[in-house]
PDB file of C-alpha atoms in Angstrom:
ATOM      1  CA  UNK T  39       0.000   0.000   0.000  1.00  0.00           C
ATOM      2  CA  UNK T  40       3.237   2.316   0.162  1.00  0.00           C
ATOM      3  CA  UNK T  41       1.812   3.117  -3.507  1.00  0.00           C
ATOM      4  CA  UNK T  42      -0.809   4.852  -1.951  1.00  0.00           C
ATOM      5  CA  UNK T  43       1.064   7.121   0.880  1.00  0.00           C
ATOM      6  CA  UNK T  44       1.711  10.568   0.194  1.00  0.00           C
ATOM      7  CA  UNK T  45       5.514  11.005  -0.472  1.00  0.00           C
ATOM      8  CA  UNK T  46       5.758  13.215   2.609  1.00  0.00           C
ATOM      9  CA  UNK T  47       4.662  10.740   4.704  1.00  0.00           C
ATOM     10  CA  UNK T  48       7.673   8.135   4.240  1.00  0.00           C
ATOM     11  CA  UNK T  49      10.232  10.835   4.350  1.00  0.00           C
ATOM     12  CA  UNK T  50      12.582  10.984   7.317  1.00  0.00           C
ATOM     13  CA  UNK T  51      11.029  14.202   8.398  1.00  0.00           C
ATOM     14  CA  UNK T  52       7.959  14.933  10.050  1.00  0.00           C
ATOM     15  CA  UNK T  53       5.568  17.448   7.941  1.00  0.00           C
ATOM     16  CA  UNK T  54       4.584  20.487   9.780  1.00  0.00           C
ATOM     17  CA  UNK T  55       0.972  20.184  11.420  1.00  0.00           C
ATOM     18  CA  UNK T  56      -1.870  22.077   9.796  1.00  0.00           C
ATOM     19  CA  UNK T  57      -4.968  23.457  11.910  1.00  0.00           C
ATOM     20  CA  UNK T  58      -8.472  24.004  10.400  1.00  0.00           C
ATOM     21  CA  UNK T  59     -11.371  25.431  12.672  1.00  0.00           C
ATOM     22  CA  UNK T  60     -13.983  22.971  12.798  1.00  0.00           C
ATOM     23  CA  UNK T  61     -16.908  25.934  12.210  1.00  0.00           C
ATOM     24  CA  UNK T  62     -15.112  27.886   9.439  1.00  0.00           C
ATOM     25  CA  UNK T  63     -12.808  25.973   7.774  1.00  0.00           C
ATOM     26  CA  UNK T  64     -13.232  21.782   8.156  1.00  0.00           C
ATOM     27  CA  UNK T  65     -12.013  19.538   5.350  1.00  0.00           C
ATOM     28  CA  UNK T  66     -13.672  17.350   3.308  1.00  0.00           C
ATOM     29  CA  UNK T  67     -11.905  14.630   5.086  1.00  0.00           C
ATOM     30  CA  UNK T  68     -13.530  15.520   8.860  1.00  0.00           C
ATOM     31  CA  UNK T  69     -17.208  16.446   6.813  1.00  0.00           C
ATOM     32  CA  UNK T  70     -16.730  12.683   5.272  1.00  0.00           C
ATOM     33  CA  UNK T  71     -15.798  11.087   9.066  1.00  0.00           C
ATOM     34  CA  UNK T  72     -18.490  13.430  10.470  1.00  0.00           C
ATOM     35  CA  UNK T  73     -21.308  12.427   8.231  1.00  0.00           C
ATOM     36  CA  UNK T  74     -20.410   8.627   9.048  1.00  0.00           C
ATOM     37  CA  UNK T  75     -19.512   8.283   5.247  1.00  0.00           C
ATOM     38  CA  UNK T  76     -16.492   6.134   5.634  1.00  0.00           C
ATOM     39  CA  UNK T  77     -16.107   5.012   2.083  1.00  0.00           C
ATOM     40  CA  UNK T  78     -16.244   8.302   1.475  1.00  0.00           C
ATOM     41  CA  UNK T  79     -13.732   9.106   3.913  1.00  0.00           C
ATOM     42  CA  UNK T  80     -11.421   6.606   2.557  1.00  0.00           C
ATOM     43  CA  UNK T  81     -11.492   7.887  -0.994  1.00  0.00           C
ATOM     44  CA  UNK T  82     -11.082  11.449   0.060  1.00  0.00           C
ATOM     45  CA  UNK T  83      -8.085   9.982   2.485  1.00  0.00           C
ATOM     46  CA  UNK T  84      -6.601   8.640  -0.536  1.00  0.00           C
ATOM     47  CA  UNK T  85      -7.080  11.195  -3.108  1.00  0.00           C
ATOM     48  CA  UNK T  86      -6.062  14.294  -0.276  1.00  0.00           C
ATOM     49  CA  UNK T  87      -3.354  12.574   1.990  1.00  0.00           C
ATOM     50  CA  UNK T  88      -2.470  16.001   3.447  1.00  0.00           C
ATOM     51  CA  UNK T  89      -5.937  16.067   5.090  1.00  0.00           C
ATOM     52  CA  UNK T  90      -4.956  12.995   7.080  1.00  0.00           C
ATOM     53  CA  UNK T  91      -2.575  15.113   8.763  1.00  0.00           C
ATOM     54  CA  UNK T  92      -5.052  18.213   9.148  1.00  0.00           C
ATOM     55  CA  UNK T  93      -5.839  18.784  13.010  1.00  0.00           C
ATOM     56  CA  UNK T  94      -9.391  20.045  13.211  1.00  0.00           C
ATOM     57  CA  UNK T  95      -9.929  22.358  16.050  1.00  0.00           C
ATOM     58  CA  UNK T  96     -12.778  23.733  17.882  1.00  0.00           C
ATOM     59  CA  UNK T  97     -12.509  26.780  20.110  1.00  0.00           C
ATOM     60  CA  UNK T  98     -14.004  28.196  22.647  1.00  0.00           C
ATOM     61  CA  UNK T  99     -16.129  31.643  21.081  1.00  0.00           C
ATOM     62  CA  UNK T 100     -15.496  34.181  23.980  1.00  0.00           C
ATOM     63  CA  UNK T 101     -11.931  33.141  24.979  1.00  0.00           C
ATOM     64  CA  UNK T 102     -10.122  30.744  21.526  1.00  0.00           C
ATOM     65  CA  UNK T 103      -9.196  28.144  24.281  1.00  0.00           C
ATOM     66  CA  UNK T 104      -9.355  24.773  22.516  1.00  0.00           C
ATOM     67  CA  UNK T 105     -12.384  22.664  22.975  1.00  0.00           C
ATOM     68  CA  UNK T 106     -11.111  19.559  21.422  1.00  0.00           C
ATOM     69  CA  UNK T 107      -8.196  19.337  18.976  1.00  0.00           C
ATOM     70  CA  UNK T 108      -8.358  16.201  17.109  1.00  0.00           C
ATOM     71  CA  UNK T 109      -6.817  14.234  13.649  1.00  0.00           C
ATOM     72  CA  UNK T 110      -8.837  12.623  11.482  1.00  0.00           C
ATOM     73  CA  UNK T 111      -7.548   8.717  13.435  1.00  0.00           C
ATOM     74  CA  UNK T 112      -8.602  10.258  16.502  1.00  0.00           C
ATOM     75  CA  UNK T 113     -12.304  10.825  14.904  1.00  0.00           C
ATOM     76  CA  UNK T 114     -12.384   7.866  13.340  1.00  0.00           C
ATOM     77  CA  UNK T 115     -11.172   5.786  16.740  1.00  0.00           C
ATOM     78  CA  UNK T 116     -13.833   7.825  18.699  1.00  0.00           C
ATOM     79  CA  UNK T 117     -16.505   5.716  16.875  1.00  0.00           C
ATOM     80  CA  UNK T 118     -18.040   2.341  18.669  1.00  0.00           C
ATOM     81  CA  UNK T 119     -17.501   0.517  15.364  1.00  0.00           C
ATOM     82  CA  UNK T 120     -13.774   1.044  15.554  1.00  0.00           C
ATOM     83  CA  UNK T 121     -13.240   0.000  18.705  1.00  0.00           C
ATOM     84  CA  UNK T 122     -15.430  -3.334  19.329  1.00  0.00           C
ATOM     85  CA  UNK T 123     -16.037  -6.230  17.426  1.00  0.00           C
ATOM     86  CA  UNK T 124     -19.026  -6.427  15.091  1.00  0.00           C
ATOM     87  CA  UNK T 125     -19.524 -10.062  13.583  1.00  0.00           C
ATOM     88  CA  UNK T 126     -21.475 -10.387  10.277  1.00  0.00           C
ATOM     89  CA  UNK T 127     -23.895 -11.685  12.394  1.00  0.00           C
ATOM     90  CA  UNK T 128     -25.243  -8.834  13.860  1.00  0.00           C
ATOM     91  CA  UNK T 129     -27.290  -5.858  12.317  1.00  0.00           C
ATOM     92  CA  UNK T 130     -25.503  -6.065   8.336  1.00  0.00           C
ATOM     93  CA  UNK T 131     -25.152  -2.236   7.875  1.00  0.00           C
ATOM     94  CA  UNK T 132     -23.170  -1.915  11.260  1.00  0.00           C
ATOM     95  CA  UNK T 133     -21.015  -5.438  10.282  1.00  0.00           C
ATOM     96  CA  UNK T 134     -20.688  -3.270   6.756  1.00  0.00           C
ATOM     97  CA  UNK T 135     -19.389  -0.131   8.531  1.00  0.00           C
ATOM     98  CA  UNK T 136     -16.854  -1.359  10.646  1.00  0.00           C
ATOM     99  CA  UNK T 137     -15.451  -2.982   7.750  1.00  0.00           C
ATOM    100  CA  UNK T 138     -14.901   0.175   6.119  1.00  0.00           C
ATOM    101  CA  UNK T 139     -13.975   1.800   9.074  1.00  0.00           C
ATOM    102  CA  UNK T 140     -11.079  -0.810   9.274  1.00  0.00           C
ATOM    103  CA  UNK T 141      -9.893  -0.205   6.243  1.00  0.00           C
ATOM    104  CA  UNK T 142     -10.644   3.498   6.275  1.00  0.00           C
ATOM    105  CA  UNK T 143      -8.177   3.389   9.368  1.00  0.00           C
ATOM    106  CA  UNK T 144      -5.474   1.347   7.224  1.00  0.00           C
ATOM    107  CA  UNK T 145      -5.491   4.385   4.917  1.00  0.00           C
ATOM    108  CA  UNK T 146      -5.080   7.031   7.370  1.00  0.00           C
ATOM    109  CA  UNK T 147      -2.056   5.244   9.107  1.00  0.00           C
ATOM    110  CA  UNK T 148      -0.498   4.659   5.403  1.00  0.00           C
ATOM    111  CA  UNK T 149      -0.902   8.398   4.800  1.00  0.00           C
ATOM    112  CA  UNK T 150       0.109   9.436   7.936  1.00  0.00           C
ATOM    113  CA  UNK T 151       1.756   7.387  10.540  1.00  0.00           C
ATOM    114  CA  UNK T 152       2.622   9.757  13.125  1.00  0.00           C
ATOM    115  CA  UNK T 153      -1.475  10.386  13.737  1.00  0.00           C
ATOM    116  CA  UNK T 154      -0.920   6.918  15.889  1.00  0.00           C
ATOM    117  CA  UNK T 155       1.801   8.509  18.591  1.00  0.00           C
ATOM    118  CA  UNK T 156      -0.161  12.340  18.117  1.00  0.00           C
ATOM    119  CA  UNK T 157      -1.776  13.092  21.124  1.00  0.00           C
ATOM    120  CA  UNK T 158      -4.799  15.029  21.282  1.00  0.00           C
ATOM    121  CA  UNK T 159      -5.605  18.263  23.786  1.00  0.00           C
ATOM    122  CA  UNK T 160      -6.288  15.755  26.105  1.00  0.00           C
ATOM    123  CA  UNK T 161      -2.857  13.873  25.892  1.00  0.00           C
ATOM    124  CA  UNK T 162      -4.993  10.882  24.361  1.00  0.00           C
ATOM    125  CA  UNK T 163      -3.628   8.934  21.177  1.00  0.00           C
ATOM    126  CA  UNK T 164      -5.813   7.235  18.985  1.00  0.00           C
ATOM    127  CA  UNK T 165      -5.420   4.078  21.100  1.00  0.00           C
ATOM    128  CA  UNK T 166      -6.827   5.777  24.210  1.00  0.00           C
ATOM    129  CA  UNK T 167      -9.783   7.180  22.508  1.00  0.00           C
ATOM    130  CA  UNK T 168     -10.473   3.362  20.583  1.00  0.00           C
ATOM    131  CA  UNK T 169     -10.664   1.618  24.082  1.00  0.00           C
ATOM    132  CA  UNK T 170     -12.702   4.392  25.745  1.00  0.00           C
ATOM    133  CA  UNK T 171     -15.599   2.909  23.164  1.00  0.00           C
ATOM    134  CA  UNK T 172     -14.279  -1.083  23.752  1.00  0.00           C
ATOM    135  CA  UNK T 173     -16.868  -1.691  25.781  1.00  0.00           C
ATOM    136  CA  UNK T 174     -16.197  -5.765  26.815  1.00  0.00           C
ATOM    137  CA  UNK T 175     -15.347  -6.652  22.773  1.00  0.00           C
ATOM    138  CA  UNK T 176     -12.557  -4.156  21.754  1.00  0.00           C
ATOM    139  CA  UNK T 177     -11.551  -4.973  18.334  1.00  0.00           C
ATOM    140  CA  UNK T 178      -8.032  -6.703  18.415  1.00  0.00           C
ATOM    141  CA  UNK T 179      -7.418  -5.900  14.632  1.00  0.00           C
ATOM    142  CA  UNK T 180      -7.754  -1.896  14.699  1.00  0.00           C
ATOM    143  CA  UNK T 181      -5.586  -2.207  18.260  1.00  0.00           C
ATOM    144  CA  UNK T 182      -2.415  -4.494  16.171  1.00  0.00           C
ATOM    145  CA  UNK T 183      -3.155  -1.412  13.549  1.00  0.00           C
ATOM    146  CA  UNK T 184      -2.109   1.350  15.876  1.00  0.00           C
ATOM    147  CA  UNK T 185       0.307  -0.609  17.350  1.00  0.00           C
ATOM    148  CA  UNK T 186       2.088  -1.582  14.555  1.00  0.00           C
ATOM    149  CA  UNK T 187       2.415   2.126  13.852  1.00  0.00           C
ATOM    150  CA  UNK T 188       3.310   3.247  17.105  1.00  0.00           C
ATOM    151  CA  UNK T 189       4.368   0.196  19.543  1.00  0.00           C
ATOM    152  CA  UNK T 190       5.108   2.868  22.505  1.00  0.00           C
ATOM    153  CA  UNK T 191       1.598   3.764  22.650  1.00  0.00           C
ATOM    154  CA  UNK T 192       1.309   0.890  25.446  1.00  0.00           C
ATOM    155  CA  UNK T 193       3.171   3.090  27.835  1.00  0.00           C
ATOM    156  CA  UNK T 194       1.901   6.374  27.237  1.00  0.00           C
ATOM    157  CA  UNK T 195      -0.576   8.013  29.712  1.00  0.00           C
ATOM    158  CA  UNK T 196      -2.963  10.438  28.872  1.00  0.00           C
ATOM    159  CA  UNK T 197      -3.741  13.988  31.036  1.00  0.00           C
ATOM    160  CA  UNK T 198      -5.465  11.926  33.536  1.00  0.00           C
ATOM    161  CA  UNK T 199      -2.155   9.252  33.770  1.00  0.00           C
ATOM    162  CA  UNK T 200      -4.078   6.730  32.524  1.00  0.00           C
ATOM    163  CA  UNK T 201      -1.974   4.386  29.685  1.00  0.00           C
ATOM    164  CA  UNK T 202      -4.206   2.330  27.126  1.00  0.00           C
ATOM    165  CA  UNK T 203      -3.562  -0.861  29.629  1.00  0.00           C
ATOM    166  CA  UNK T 204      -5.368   1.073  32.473  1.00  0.00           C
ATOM    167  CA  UNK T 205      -8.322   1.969  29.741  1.00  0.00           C
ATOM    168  CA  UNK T 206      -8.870  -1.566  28.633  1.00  0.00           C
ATOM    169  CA  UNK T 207      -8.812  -2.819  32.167  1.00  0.00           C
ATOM    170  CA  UNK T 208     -11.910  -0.036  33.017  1.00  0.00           C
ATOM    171  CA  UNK T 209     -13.606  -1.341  29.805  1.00  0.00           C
ATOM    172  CA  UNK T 210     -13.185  -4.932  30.510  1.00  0.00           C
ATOM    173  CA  UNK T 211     -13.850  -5.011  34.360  1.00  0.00           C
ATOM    174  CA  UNK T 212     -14.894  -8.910  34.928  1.00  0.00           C
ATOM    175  CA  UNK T 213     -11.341  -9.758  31.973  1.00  0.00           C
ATOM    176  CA  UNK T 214     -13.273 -12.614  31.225  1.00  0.00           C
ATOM    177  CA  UNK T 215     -14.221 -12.127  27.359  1.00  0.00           C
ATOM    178  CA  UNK T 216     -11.997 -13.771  24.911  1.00  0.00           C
ATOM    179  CA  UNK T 217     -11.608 -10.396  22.925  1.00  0.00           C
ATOM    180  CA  UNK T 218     -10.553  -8.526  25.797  1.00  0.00           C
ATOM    181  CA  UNK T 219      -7.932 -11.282  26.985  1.00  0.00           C
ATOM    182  CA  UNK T 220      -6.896 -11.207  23.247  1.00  0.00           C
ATOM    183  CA  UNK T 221      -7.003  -7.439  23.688  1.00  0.00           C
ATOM    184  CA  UNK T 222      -4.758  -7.367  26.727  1.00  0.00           C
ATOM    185  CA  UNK T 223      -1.860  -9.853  24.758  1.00  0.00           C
ATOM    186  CA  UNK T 224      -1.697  -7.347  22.162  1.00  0.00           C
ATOM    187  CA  UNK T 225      -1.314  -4.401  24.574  1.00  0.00           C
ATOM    188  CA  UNK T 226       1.342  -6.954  26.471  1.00  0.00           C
ATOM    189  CA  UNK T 227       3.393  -7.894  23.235  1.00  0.00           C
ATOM    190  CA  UNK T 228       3.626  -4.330  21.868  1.00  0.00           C
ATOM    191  CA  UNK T 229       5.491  -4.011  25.039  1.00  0.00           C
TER     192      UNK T 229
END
């Protein structure tokens, strides 16, 4: 898929982060993610990389403080479909979506692999934000995605001190479920 990457994206230095206010100025990449449109999103990933590493921002009217400062992999991580496992047994349009949010998320981390270790304004990477939504059945595919980009993600914490590890363990209080034990060996051999 290296085919597909923008050329800035497997140079040895990092591009310089762009800002867009979510009100005035979004891209087409965050309207595609927003709208739930994740076929959509992919193709516009593809055929705009530099959106992929586009922060979209949303202040604060009276003050400019940031409300939430996000990439398009921490939208698209935000959303139960990424984070828990959907078998083709349930509901067909949800089974449908999280397949294209999977490979929706493939494309984002080929165009821009640094989203993965990015925090957001709330020192979250896209690996906090996916088990926030895990629920008992995070999905072990998305979580070897992100770690495969960024294996130090294990150990980071977030503004509350809280590493991915401590997230899962909140999500998947009783441990029991074979996706979260398959969650936790993936979070152990990143390590």
């Amino acid at each position: 898929m290296a085919s597909n990457a923008h050329p800035a994206a497997s140079s040895s230095s990092p591009r310089t982060p762009k800002e867009v206010d979510y009100y005035l100025n979004p891209t087409e990449l965050f309207r595609w993610i927003n709208y739930r449109r994740w076929d959509g999103a992919r193709a516009r990933a593809q055929s705009h990389p530099d959106e992929c590493d586009t922060w979209i921002v949303s202040r604060h009217t009276n003050d400019g403080r940031i409300l939430w400062r996000h990439l398009p992999l921490h939208l698209v991580c935000m959303q139960l479909e990424a984070a828990t496992v959907v078998s083709d047994s349930d509901d067909p349009n949800t089974a449908q979506s999280a397949r294209q949010i999977e490979s929706l998320i493939d494309v984002l981390l080929d165009s821009y692999p640094e989203a993965a270790s990015s925090p957001d304004d709330q020192g979250m990477l896209p690996l906090h934000l996916l088990l926030t939504k895990a629920e008992s059945e995070p999905n072990e595919r998305v979580i070897n995605l992100l770690l495969t980009s960024f294996p130090n993600a294990v150990d980071v914490q977030d503004k509350f001190g809280r590493t991915p590890y401590d997230i899962l363990r909140e999500q998947c209080k009783d441990g029991t479920s074979e996706r979260c034990r398959a969650a936790f060996r993936a979070l152990k051999r990143a390590r």
